[in-house]
Structure formats: C-alpha cells, structure tokens
mmCIF file of C-alpha atoms in Angstrom:
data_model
loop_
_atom_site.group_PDB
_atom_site.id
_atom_site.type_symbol
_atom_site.label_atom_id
_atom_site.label_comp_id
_atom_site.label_asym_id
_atom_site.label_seq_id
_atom_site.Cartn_x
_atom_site.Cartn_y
_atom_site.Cartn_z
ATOM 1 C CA UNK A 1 163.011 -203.027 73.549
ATOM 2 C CA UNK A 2 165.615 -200.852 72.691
ATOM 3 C CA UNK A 3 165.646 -199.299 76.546
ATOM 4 C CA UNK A 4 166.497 -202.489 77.956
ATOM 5 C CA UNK A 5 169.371 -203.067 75.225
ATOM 6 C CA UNK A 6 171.105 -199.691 75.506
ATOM 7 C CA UNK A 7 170.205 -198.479 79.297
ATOM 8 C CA UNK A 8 172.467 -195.553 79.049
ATOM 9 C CA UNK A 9 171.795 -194.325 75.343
ATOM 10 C CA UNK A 10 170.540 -190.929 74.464
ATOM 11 C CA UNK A 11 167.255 -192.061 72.459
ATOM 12 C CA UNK A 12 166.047 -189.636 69.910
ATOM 13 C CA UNK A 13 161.603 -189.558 69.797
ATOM 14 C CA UNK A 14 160.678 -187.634 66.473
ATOM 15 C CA UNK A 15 156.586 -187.006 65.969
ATOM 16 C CA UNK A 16 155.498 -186.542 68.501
ATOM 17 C CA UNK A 17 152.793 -183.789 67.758
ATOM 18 C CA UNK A 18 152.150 -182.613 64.227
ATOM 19 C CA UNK A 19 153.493 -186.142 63.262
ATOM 20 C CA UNK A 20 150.723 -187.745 65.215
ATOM 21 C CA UNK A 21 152.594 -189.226 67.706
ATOM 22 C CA UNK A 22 152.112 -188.590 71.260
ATOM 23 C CA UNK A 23 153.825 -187.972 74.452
ATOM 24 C CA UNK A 24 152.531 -191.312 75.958
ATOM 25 C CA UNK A 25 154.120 -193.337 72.453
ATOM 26 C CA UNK A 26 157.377 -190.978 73.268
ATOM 27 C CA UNK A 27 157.719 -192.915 76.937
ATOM 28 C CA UNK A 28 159.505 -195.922 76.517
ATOM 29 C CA UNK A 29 162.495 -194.071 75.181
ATOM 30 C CA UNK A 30 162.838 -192.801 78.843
ATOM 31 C CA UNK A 31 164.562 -194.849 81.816
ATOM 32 C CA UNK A 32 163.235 -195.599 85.066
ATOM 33 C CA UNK A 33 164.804 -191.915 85.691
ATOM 34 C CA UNK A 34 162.891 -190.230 83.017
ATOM 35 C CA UNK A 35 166.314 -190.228 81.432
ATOM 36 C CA UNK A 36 167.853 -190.875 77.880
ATOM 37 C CA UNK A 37 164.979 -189.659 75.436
ATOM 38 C CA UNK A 38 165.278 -186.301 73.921
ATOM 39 C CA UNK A 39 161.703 -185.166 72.277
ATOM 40 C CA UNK A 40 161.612 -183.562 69.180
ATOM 41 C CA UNK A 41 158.293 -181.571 69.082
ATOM 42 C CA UNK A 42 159.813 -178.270 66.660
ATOM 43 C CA UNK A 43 156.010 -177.280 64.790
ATOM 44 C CA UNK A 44 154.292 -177.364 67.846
ATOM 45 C CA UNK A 45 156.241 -174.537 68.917
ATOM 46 C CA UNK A 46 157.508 -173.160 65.674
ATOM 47 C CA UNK A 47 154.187 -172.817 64.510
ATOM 48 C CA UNK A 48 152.110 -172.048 67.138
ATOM 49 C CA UNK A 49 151.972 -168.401 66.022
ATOM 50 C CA UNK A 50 151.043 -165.961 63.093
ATOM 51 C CA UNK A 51 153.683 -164.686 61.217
ATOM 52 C CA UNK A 52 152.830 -160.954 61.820
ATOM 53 C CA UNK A 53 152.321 -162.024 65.614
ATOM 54 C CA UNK A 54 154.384 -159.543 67.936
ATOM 55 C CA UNK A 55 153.338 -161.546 70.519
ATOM 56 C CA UNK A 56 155.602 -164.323 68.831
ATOM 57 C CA UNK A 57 157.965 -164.848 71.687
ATOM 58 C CA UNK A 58 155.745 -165.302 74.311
ATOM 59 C CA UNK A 59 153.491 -168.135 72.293
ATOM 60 C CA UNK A 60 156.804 -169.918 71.699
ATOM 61 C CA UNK A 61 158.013 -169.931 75.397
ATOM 62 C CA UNK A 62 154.460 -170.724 76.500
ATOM 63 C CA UNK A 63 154.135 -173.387 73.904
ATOM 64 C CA UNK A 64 157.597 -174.934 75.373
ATOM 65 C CA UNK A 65 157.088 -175.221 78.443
ATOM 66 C CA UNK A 66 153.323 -176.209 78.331
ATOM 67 C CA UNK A 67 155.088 -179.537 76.281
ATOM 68 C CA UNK A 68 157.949 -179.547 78.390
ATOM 69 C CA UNK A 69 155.116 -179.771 82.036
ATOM 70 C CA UNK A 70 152.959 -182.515 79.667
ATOM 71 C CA UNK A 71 156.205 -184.475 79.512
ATOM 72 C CA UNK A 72 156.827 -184.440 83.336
ATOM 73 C CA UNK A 73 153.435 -185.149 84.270
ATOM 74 C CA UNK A 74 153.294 -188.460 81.631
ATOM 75 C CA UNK A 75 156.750 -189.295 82.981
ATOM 76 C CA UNK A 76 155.408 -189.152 86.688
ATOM 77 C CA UNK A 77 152.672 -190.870 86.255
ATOM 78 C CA UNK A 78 154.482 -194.015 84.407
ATOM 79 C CA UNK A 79 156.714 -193.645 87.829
ATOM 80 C CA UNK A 80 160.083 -192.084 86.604
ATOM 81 C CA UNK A 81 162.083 -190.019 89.213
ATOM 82 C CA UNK A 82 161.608 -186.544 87.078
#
C-alpha cells in the first residue's frame, strides 16, 4: 500500500533475518524495477562469525553477498527488472 502511494520513495525494510522477517515479506517495498527498498539485514552479517575468527572478513563478504544474490533471485522471480 505504501508502494502505490509513494512510487518514487526510498522505503526502509528492517527484520528481515534475525528479526524473523524474510526476504519474500521485504518485497513489496520494491517497484516494478526492484527499486526503492533498502534492506537492513546488519546480524546476519555482523554476526555470522566468532570473535577470535581470522577468517572474519571473508564470512562477512560471503555472508553479503549470499543475502544480496537471495534478494535478486526473490526480486526476479516476483518479475522486477533487477
């Protein structure tokens, strides 16, 4: 509902993850684009590692863009030009 009344807001989606929401609730925020919803998913990568990790770095850049390809996919598949 709020899509159709602002078409060309910028549409903040907080939890989705640890928060229990998911990517799929996180959709609607997006236009027919996949454009104008910014996803705030910070403990899924933030905490996706051990403090005394050194392999730190890498878990956060894999956990990043494993969310960032789930959000394509999901945006594809409801049709969006991503």
């Amino acid at each position: 509902r709020l899509r159709r009344r602002m078409p060309r807001a910028l549409i903040l989606v907080p939890g989705v993850g640890a928060q229990g929401g998911s990517v799929r609730d996180s959709l609607a925020a997006f236009d027919a684009e996949g454009m104008g919803g910014i996803v705030n998913q910070s403990r899924g990568v933030t905490q996706c590692f051990a403090p005394d990790d050194p392999q730190w770095l890498e878990r956060v850049v894999t956990s990043a863009k494993s969310f960032a390809m789930e959000m394509r996919t999901a945006l594809r598949q409801q049709g969006a030009a991503t």
